[in-house]
XYZ file of C-alpha atoms in Angstrom:
210
model
C 0.000 0.000 0.000
C 1.564 3.320 -0.994
C 1.797 5.970 1.677
C 1.623 9.609 0.753
C 2.529 10.618 4.318
C 5.399 8.805 5.978
C 7.129 6.931 3.175
C 7.500 3.216 2.534
C 9.611 2.529 5.608
C 6.698 3.396 7.897
C 4.112 1.174 6.252
C 4.203 -1.484 8.955
C 3.008 0.816 11.768
C -0.181 2.843 12.061
C -1.817 4.949 14.760
C -5.597 5.261 15.080
C -6.923 8.372 16.832
C -10.607 8.374 17.812
C -12.078 11.864 18.085
C -15.386 13.638 18.426
C -16.128 16.948 16.702
C -15.706 19.802 19.219
C -19.370 20.799 19.433
C -20.909 22.574 22.426
C -22.932 20.166 24.541
C -21.675 17.087 22.679
C -18.267 16.492 24.304
C -17.053 15.744 27.824
C -20.627 15.396 29.056
C -19.613 14.014 32.478
C -17.285 16.952 32.963
C -19.938 19.381 31.725
C -22.382 18.257 34.417
C -20.386 20.169 37.031
C -18.429 22.833 35.120
C -20.825 23.582 32.271
C -20.825 22.931 28.535
C -18.714 25.957 27.591
C -15.802 25.110 29.892
C -16.027 21.418 28.992
C -15.747 22.291 25.302
C -12.739 24.511 26.024
C -11.004 21.644 27.849
C -11.815 19.206 25.073
C -10.274 21.539 22.494
C -7.131 21.663 24.652
C -7.102 17.860 24.723
C -7.405 17.735 20.933
C -4.495 20.153 20.577
C -2.409 18.066 22.967
C -3.201 14.866 21.088
C -2.285 16.566 17.830
C 1.025 17.850 19.203
C 2.166 14.447 20.508
C 1.226 12.526 17.354
C 2.127 14.756 14.423
C 5.809 13.784 14.316
C 5.439 10.076 15.073
C 7.199 7.950 12.418
C 4.083 6.010 11.435
C 0.981 6.424 9.330
C -1.712 8.246 11.279
C -5.471 7.867 10.926
C -8.046 10.162 12.548
C -11.393 8.405 12.923
C -14.290 10.827 13.414
C -17.556 9.868 15.102
C -19.440 11.321 12.141
C -18.557 13.278 9.010
C -14.916 13.797 8.093
C -13.657 17.326 8.704
C -11.242 18.460 5.997
C -10.331 21.854 7.457
C -9.464 21.279 11.103
C -6.330 20.846 13.226
C -5.634 17.440 11.677
C -3.671 18.355 8.564
C -4.688 16.454 5.456
C -1.007 16.166 4.541
C -0.195 14.298 7.771
C -3.345 12.448 8.805
C -5.525 10.011 6.887
C -9.181 10.611 7.737
C -11.912 8.019 8.238
C -15.332 7.725 9.886
C -15.995 5.352 12.782
C -18.402 2.537 11.982
C -20.624 0.730 14.477
C -23.153 1.394 17.211
C -20.955 0.731 20.233
C -17.337 1.385 21.096
C -16.110 -2.196 20.771
C -17.510 -2.503 17.255
C -16.111 0.861 16.209
C -12.636 -0.010 17.478
C -12.575 -3.516 16.033
C -13.763 -2.223 12.653
C -10.988 0.395 12.628
C -8.362 -2.224 13.488
C -9.690 -4.647 10.886
C -9.584 -1.968 8.201
C -5.914 -1.208 8.832
C -4.966 -4.870 9.135
C -6.500 -5.334 5.693
C -4.187 -2.545 4.520
C -1.357 -4.814 5.726
C -0.155 -2.807 8.696
C 1.676 -5.102 11.088
C 1.628 -3.015 14.300
C -1.380 -0.822 15.109
C -2.167 1.310 18.167
C -5.371 3.145 18.990
C -5.753 6.142 21.293
C -8.480 8.629 22.119
C -8.168 12.305 22.993
C -8.761 12.280 26.744
C -5.294 12.135 28.248
C -3.011 15.115 28.899
C -0.395 12.752 30.385
C 0.066 10.769 27.167
C 3.316 11.569 25.351
C 5.002 10.841 22.042
C 7.531 8.654 23.849
C 4.831 6.486 25.441
C 3.149 5.881 22.082
C 6.509 5.006 20.524
C 7.177 2.687 23.458
C 3.915 0.893 22.655
C 4.990 0.327 19.061
C 8.352 -0.978 20.254
C 6.641 -3.414 22.636
C 4.558 -4.796 19.768
C 7.789 -6.237 18.413
C 7.691 -8.727 21.305
C 4.084 -8.897 22.538
C 0.720 -9.607 20.897
C -1.105 -6.892 22.820
C 0.012 -3.658 24.485
C -2.347 -1.889 26.896
C -2.029 1.582 28.369
C -4.048 1.420 31.615
C -5.887 4.472 32.879
C -6.501 5.130 36.554
C -10.283 4.881 36.128
C -10.101 1.192 35.203
C -10.112 1.657 31.446
C -7.260 2.142 29.003
C -5.861 5.075 27.028
C -4.065 2.943 24.408
C -4.463 -0.479 22.873
C -1.865 -1.950 20.538
C -2.314 -5.054 18.372
C -0.447 -7.029 15.731
C -3.482 -9.113 14.729
C -7.198 -9.168 15.438
C -8.327 -10.785 18.680
C -12.155 -10.562 18.730
C -12.512 -11.306 22.453
C -10.853 -7.949 23.223
C -13.874 -6.178 21.728
C -16.783 -8.366 22.787
C -18.547 -8.654 26.151
C -16.582 -5.684 27.496
C -18.472 -3.265 29.757
C -17.353 -0.115 27.981
C -17.116 3.172 29.896
C -16.906 1.353 33.233
C -14.131 0.591 35.704
C -14.134 -3.018 34.469
C -12.709 -2.399 30.990
C -9.040 -2.975 31.817
C -9.671 -6.093 33.910
C -11.953 -7.585 31.257
C -9.493 -6.774 28.478
C -6.642 -8.500 30.291
C -8.921 -11.504 30.871
C -9.704 -11.516 27.144
C -5.971 -11.542 26.357
C -5.509 -14.585 28.594
C -8.534 -16.343 27.086
C -7.153 -15.638 23.596
C -3.687 -16.931 24.525
C -2.223 -13.523 23.691
C 0.953 -12.279 25.302
C 0.354 -8.800 26.704
C 2.176 -6.029 28.541
C 1.091 -2.854 30.310
C 2.373 0.663 29.750
C 2.572 3.189 32.624
C -0.752 4.033 34.235
C -2.043 7.494 33.279
C -5.055 9.640 34.138
C -7.795 10.552 31.672
C -9.875 13.708 31.967
C -13.403 12.428 32.529
C -14.852 14.550 35.317
C -14.133 17.653 37.404
C -11.988 15.720 39.855
C -9.691 14.646 37.022
C -9.467 18.214 35.729
C -8.599 19.617 39.175
C -5.953 16.929 39.616
C -4.437 17.832 36.245
C -4.381 21.541 37.090
C -2.710 20.799 40.437
C 0.004 18.766 38.731
C 0.604 21.488 36.148
C 0.882 24.156 38.847
C 3.529 22.056 40.641
C 5.748 21.805 37.576
């Protein structure tokens, strides 16, 4: 598959980024319940900018998957990021479909991230790709019991089925699915997502201490 972005040497690795359009009242709804829609949208835009800044120079092909229509004129440059639309009614289906699409394009190592984590860095994502040289599955655990990154070399359907998405059970159930699928797996450092006001206050406190 020819790549118009990163060159032939990067064909084996790809990064999937799941995003929502930054629309008032449609993003960070748990956060908005206590700080309001306007502030929640402002924070989400900051998260998008952070995710953009840590991914734009990664030596891999990069795919932004939108929840609805593709946005051609946004922060995700068309010259750097491939753009696709998520497909499926629930998160597991949308993720598995995205992975399957890139596996069909013959990528050998694929990671997926969202846009909820200020603590995620370029180095951590690169570390995940490096770990996929030795492990079947790489998981970036988040403190709320979910994960901020999932890396695969091949499809493992159990990782996307019978998972209680958006709960504190996601990480535990995903690890159990790895074991049931006889997949070797490894965990990245635990990070904190921004899901509610407590997470946002914790992030601000950390930033002020730097």
